[in-house]
Coordinates of C-alpha atoms in Angstrom, one line a residue:
X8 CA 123.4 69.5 103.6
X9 CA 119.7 68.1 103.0
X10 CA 119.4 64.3 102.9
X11 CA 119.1 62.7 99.9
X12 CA 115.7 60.5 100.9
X13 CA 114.6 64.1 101.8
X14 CA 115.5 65.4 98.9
X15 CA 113.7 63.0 97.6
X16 CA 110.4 63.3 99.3
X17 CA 110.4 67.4 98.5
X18 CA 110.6 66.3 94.7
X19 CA 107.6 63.9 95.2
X20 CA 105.7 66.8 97.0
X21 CA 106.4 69.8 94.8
X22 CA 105.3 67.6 91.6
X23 CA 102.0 66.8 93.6
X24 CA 101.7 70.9 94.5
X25 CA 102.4 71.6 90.7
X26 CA 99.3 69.3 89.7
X27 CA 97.5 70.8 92.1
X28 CA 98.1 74.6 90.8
X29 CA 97.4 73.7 87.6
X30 CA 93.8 72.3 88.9
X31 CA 92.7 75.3 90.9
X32 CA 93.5 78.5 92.1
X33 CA 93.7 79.0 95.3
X34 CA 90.8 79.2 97.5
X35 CA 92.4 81.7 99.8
X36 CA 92.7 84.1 97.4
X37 CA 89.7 83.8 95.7
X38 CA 87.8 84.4 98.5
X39 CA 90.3 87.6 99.1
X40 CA 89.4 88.9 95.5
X41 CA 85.4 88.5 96.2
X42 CA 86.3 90.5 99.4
X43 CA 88.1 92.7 97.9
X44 CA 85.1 93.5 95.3
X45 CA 83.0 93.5 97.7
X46 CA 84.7 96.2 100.0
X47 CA 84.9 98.3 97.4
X48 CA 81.3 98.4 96.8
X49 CA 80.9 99.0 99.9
X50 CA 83.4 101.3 100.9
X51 CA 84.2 98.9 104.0
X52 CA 88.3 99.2 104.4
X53 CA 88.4 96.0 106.4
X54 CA 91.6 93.5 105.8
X55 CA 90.5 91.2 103.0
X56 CA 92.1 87.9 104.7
X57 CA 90.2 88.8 107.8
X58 CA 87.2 87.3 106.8
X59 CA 87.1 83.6 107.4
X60 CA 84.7 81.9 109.9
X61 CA 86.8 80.2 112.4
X62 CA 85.9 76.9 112.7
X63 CA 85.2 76.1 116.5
X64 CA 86.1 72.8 117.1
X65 CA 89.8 73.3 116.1
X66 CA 91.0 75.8 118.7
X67 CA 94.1 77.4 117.0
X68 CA 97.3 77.1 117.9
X69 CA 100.1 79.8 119.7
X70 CA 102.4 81.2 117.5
X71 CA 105.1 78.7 119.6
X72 CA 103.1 76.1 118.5
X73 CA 102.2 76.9 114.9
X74 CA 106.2 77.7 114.3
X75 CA 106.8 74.1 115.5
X76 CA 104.1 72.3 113.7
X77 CA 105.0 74.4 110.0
X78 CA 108.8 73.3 110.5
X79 CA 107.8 69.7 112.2
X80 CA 105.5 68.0 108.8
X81 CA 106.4 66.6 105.9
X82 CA 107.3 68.5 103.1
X83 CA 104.5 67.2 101.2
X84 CA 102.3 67.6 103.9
X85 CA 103.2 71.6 104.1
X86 CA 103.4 72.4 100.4
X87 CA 99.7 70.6 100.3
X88 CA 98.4 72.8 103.2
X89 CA 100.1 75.7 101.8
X90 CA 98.1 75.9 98.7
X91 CA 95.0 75.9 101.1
X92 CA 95.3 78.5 103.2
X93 CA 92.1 79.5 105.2
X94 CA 93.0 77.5 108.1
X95 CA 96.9 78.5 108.0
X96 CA 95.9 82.6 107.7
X97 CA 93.3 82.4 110.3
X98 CA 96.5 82.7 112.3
X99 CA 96.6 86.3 110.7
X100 CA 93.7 87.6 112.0
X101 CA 93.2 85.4 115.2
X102 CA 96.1 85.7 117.6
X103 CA 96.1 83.4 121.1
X104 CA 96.9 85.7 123.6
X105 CA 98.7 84.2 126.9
X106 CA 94.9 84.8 129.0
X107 CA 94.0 82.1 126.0
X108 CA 91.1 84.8 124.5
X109 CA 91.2 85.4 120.8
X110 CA 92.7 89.2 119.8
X111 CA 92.7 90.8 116.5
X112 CA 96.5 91.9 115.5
X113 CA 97.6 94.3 112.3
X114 CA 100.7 95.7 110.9
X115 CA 99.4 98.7 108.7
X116 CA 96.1 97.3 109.2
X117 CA 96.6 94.3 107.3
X118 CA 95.8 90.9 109.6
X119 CA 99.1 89.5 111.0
X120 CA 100.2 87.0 113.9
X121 CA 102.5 88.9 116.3
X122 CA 102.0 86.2 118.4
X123 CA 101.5 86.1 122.4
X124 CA 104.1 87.9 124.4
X125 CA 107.7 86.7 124.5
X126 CA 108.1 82.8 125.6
X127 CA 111.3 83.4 126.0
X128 CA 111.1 85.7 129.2
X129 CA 114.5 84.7 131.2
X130 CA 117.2 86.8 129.4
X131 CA 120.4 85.1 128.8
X132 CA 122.7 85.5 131.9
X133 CA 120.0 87.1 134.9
X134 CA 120.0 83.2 136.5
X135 CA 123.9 82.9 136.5
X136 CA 126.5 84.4 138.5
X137 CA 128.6 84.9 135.4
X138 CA 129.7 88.6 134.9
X139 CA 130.3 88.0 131.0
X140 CA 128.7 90.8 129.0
X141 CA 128.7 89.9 124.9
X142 CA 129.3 93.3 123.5
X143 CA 127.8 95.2 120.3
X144 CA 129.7 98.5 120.0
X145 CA 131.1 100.4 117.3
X146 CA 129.6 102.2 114.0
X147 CA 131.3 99.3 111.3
X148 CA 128.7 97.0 109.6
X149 CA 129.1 94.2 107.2
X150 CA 127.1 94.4 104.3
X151 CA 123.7 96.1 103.5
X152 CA 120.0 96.6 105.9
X153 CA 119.8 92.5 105.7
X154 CA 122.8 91.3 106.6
X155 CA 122.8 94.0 109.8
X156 CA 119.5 92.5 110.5
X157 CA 120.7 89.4 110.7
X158 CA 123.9 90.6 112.9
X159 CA 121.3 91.6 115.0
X160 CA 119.6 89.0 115.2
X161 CA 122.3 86.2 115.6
X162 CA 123.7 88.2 118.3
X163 CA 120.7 87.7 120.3
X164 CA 120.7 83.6 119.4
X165 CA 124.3 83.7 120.3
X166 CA 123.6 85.4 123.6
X167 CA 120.9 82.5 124.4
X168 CA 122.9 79.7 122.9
X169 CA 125.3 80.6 125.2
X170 CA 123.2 82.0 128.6
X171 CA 125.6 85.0 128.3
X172 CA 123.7 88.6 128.8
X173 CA 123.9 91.1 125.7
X174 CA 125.1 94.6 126.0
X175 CA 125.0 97.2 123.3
X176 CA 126.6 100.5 123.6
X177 CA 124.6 103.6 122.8
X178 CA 125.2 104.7 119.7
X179 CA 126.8 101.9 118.5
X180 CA 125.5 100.1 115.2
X181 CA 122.7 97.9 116.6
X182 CA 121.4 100.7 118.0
X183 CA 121.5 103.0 115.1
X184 CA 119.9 100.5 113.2
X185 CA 116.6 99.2 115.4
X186 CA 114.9 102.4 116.2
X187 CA 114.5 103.7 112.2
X188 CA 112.7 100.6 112.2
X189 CA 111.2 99.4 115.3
X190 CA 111.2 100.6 118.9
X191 CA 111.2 104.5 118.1
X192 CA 112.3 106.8 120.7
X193 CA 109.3 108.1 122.2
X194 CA 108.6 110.3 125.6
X195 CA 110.7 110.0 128.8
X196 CA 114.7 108.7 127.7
X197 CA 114.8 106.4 130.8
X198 CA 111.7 104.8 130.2
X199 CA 112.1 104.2 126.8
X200 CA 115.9 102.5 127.5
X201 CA 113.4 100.2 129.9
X202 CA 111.4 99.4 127.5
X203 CA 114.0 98.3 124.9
X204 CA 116.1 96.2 127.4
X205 CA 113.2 94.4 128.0
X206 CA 111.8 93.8 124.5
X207 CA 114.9 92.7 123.6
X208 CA 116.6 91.3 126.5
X209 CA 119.8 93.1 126.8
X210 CA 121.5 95.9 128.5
X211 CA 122.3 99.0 126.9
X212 CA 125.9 100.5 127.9
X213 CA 126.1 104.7 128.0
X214 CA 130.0 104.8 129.1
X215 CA 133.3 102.5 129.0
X216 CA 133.3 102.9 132.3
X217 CA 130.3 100.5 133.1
X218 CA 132.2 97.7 131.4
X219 CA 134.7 97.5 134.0
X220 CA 132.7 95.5 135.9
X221 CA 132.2 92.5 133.4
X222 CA 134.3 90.1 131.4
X223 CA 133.5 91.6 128.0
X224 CA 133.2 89.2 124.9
X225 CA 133.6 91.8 121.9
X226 CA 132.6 90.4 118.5
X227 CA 132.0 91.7 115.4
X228 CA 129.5 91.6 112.6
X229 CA 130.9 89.5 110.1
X230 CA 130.8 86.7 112.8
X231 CA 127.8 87.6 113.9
X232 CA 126.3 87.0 110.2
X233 CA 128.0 83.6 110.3
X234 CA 127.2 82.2 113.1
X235 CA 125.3 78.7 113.4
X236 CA 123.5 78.1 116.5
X237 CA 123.9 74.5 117.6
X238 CA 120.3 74.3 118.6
X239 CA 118.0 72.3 116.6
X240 CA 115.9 73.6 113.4
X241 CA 112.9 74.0 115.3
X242 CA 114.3 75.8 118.7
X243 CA 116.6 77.7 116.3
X244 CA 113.9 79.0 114.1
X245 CA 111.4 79.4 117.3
X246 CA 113.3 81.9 118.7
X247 CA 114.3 83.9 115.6
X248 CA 110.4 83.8 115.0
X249 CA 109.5 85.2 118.3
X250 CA 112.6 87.8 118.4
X251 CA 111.2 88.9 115.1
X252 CA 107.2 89.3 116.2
X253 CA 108.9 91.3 118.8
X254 CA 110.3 93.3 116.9
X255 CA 107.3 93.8 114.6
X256 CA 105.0 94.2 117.8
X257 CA 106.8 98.0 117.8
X258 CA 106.9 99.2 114.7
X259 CA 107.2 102.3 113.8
X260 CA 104.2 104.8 112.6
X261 CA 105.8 107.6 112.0
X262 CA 106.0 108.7 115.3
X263 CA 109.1 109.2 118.0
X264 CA 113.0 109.4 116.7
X265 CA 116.0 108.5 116.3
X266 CA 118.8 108.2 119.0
X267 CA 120.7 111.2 117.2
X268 CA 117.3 113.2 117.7
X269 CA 115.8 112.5 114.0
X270 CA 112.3 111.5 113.6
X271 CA 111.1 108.3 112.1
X272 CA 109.9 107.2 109.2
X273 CA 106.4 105.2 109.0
X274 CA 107.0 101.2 108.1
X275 CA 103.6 101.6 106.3
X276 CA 104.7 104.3 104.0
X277 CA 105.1 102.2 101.3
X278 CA 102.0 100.8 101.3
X279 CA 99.9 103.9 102.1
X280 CA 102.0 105.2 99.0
X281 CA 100.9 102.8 97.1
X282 CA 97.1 101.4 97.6
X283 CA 95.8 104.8 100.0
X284 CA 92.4 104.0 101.8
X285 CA 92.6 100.5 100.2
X286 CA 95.8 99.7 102.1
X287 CA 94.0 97.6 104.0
X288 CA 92.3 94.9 102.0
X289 CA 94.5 96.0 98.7
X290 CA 95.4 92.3 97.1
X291 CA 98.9 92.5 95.7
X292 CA 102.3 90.8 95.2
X293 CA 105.8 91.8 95.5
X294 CA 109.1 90.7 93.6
X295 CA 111.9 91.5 95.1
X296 CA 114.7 92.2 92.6
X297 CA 118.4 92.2 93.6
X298 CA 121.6 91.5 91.9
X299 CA 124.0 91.5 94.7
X300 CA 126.6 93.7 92.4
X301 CA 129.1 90.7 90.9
X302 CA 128.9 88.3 93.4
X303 CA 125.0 87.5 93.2
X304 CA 124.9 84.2 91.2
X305 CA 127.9 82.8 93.0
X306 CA 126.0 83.2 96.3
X307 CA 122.8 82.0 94.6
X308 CA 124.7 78.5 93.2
X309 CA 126.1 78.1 96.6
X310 CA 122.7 77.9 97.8
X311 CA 121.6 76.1 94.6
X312 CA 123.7 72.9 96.3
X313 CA 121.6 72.8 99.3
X314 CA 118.4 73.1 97.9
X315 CA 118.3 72.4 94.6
X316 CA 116.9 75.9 93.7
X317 CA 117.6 77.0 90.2
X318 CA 120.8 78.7 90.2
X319 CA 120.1 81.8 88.1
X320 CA 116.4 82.5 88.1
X321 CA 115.9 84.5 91.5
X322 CA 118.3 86.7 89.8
X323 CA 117.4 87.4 86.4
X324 CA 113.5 87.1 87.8
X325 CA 112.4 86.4 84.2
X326 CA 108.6 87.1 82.9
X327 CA 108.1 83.6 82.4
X328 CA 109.3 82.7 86.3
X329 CA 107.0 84.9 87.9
X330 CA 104.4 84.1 85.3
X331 CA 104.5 80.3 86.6
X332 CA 103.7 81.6 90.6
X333 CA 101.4 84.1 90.1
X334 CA 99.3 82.9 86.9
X335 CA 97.8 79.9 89.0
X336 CA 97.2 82.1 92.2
X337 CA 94.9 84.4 90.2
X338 CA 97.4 87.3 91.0
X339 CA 98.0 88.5 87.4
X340 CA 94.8 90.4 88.0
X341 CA 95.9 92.4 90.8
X342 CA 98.8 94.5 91.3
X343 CA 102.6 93.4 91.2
X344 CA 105.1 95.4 93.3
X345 CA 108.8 95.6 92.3
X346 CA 110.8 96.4 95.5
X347 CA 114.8 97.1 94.2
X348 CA 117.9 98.5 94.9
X349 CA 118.2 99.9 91.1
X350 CA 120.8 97.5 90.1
X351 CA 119.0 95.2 88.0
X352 CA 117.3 97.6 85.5
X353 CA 117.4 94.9 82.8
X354 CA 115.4 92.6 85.0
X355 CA 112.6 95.4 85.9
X356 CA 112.7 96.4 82.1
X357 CA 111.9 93.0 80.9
X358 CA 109.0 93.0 83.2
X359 CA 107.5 95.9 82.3
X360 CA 108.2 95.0 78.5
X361 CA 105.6 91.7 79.1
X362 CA 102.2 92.0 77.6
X363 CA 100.6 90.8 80.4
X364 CA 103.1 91.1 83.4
X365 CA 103.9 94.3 82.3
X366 CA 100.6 96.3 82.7
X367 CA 100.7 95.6 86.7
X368 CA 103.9 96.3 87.5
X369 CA 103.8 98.8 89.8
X370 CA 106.9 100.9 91.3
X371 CA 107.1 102.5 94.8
X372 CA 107.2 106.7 94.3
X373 CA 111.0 107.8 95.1
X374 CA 109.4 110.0 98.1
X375 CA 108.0 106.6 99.4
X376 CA 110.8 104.0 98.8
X377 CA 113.2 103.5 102.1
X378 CA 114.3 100.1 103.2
X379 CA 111.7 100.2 106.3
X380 CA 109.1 100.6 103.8
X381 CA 109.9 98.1 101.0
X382 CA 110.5 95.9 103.6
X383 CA 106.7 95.8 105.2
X384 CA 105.2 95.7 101.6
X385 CA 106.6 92.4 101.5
X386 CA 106.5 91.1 104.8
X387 CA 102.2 92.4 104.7
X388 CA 102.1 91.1 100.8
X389 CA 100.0 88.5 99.8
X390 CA 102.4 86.9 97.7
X391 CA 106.3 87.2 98.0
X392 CA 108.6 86.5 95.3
X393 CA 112.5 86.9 96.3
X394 CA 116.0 86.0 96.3
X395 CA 117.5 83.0 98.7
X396 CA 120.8 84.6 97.9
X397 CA 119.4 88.4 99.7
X398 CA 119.4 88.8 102.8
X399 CA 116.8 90.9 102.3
X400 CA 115.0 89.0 100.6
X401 CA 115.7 86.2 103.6
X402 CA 114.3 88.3 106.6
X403 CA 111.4 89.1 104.4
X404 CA 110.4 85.6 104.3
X405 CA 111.5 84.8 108.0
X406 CA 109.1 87.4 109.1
X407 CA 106.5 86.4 106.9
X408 CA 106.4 83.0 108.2
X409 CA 107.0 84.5 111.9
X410 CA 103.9 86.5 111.2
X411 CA 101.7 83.6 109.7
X412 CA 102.2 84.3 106.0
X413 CA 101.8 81.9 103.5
X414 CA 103.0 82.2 99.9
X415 CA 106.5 82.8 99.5
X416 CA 108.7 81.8 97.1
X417 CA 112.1 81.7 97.1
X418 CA 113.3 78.0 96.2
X419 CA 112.0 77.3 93.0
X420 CA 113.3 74.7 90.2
X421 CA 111.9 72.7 86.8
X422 CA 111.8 69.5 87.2
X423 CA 112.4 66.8 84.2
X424 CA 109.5 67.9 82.1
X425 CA 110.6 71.5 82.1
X426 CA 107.7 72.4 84.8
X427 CA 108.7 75.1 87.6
X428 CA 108.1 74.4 91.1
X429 CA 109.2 74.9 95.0
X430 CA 112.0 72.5 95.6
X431 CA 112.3 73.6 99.4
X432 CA 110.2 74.6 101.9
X433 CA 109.1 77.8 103.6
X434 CA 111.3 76.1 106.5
X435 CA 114.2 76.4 104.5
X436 CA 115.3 80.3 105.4
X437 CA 116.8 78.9 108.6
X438 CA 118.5 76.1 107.8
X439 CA 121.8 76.0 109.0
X440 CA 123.6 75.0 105.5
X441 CA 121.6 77.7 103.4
X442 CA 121.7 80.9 106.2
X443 CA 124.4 82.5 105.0
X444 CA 122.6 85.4 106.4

């Protein structure tokens, strides 16, 4: 549970951030809209938030280091910086490589921090005599494309937590899942096996007969989506961060398959669906809608206790609740995408019903719309607007503030005078008491 005096201190700084919304919009994305007009004059496709002058004297940071100092400052202190973002999204164009030289990085050409390589480069278990082996197998899965994502990810902070290596049998679940996504299978078999034990740290099992030589640990995805590391916020979140850069540091493009033989479909489809040639300097936002079929506003009020987030509003995702994020960012000009699983249609219809919501709504195209590909639109968006109680929604805003996003929203409350704001921090996906998933 959060404190109470910090409770306290994130209601002081989310009334100071509302003040300061109401003043100005913000700079960041002004000077992404004069970018924007200008490329188009131009017919220059470069990333719009790829345009700041770096200031010299103020070296920037690793990714390790920028994870720790966003999740290490006062709430008031992030919210503030937040709302200024030309030094925070230099980290999406600027990356600090380990040789210490600057290198651009892009997901679908659109700037993004993946980070340096891995800093965690000793896999669980290879210093140890230990013959334990934690063991994903089987096809069962528990819940939708965020909660496996999440299994998937725990695994691999319970295999660290406990310095036990990770095996995952071919064919099994984890496996199924990771290369639609990420990690394709492309040219030789045995060197693309290499290549994903490494990434990932873990050891892919062909036959039962290879497990006879370790003590196997079996467990299964509905504890995997429960566990709680007993590391600390910040090594907890660190490592997520920096398994999920690895993750997006292969993503695929269309290219390679499946394990069953398939090919892949591109993570930029959406986008390239959507904006075409513009994809890359394209200025938009994207709601994520999801009812979670009857059990949605329970999970949602559970949250609600931790946070103080309203209790019904990332569900019903009201005209006037996205009006109050987006009007002062100067992003009811540009377009709004609605990412859904369909089974909210009143929520989507009362959006397109608004006078001036309505007329930028935009939808994906049927063709276009796949889990991979809504799920980059909002990780590469320039503003995020989901559901604490998704999962979905959850690993959207983990990655985004993996890959050096800024402007997500997810915790949001009115406060005595009726006035919506964020009541919790971008830090708040991985806390313990709130990560369900």
């Amino acid at each position: 549970m959060v404190p109470s005096k910090s409770l306290a201190l994130i209601a002081i700084a989310v009334l100071a951030l509302n003040s300061l919304l109401q003043l100005n919009t913000d700079p960041y994305l002004q000077q992404q809209q004069q970018q924007y007009t200008k490329d188009n004059e131009s017919n220059n496709l470069r990333a719009s938030s790829g345009d700041y002058e770096l200031e010299q004297e103020q070296p920037l940071p690793t990714s390790e280091q920028l994870t720790l100092r966003i999740l290490n400052r006062r709430d008031k202190e992030r919210r503030m910086e937040d709302t200024n973002l030309p030094y925070t999204n230099n980290q999406n164009q600027q990356i600090i490589s380990s040789s210490g030289m600057n290198e651009p990085s892009y997901i679908c050409n659109r700037p993004a921090d993946l980070g340096a390589p891995a800093q965690h480069a000793t896999c669980p278990g290879s210093t140890t005599n230990s013959n334990k082996l934690i063991l994903l197998d089987g096809t069962d899965t528990y819940g939708r494309t965020g909660n496996n994502l999440m299994e998937f990810l725990h695994a691999l902070q319970y295999s660290r937590d406990n310095d036990i290596q990770l095996g995952v049998k071919y064919g099994s679940w984890a496996m199924r899942l990771l290369p639609r996504m990420w990690l394709s299978v492309t040219g030789d078999q045995s060197q693309w096996e290499e290549q994903f034990e490494k990434a990932l740290c873990i050891k892919i099992i062909h036959k039962t007969v290879e497990l006879r030589e370790y003590d196997v640990i079996p467990i299964d995805t509905k504890s995997l989506l429960l566990y709680k590391s007993k590391q600390s916020l910040e090594e907890y979140a660190s490592f997520q961060q920096q398994a999920i850069r690895t993750l997006f540091q292969n993503y695929n493009t269309g290219e390679g398959k499946t394990l069953a033989g398939y090919g892949t479909r591109n993570m930029c489809e959406g986008i390239d669906a959507l904006f075409g040639k513009d994809s890359a300097s394209a200025i938009y936002s994207v709601i994520h809608i999801r009812q979670l079929e009857k059990v949605g506003y329970a999970i949602l009020a559970a949250v609600s206790k931790h946070t103080g987030c309203d209790p019904r509003a990332a569900v019903e995702m009201r005209p006037d609740y996205i009006r109050t994020i987006l009007k002062p960012l100067g992003m009811l000009n540009h377009p709004i995408v609605v990412i859904s699983d369909n089974q909210n249609i009143e929520a989507i219809q009362r959006l397109l019903d608004d006078p001036e919501i309505g007329p930028r709504i935009v939808l994906v195209p049927e063709e276009a719309a796949w889990s991979g590909g809504d799920m980059t639109l909002g990780v590469m968006s320039n503003v995020f607007i989901g559901n604490p109680a998704s999962s979905f929604s959850g690993f959207v805003a983990k990655s985004r503030l993996a890959l050096g996003k800024g402007h997500t929203y997810l915790f949001r409350a009115r406060d005595n005078e009726g006035k919506w704001s964020t009541v919790c921090g971008d830090s708040c996906v991985f806390y313990k008491e709130v990560n369900h998933f």
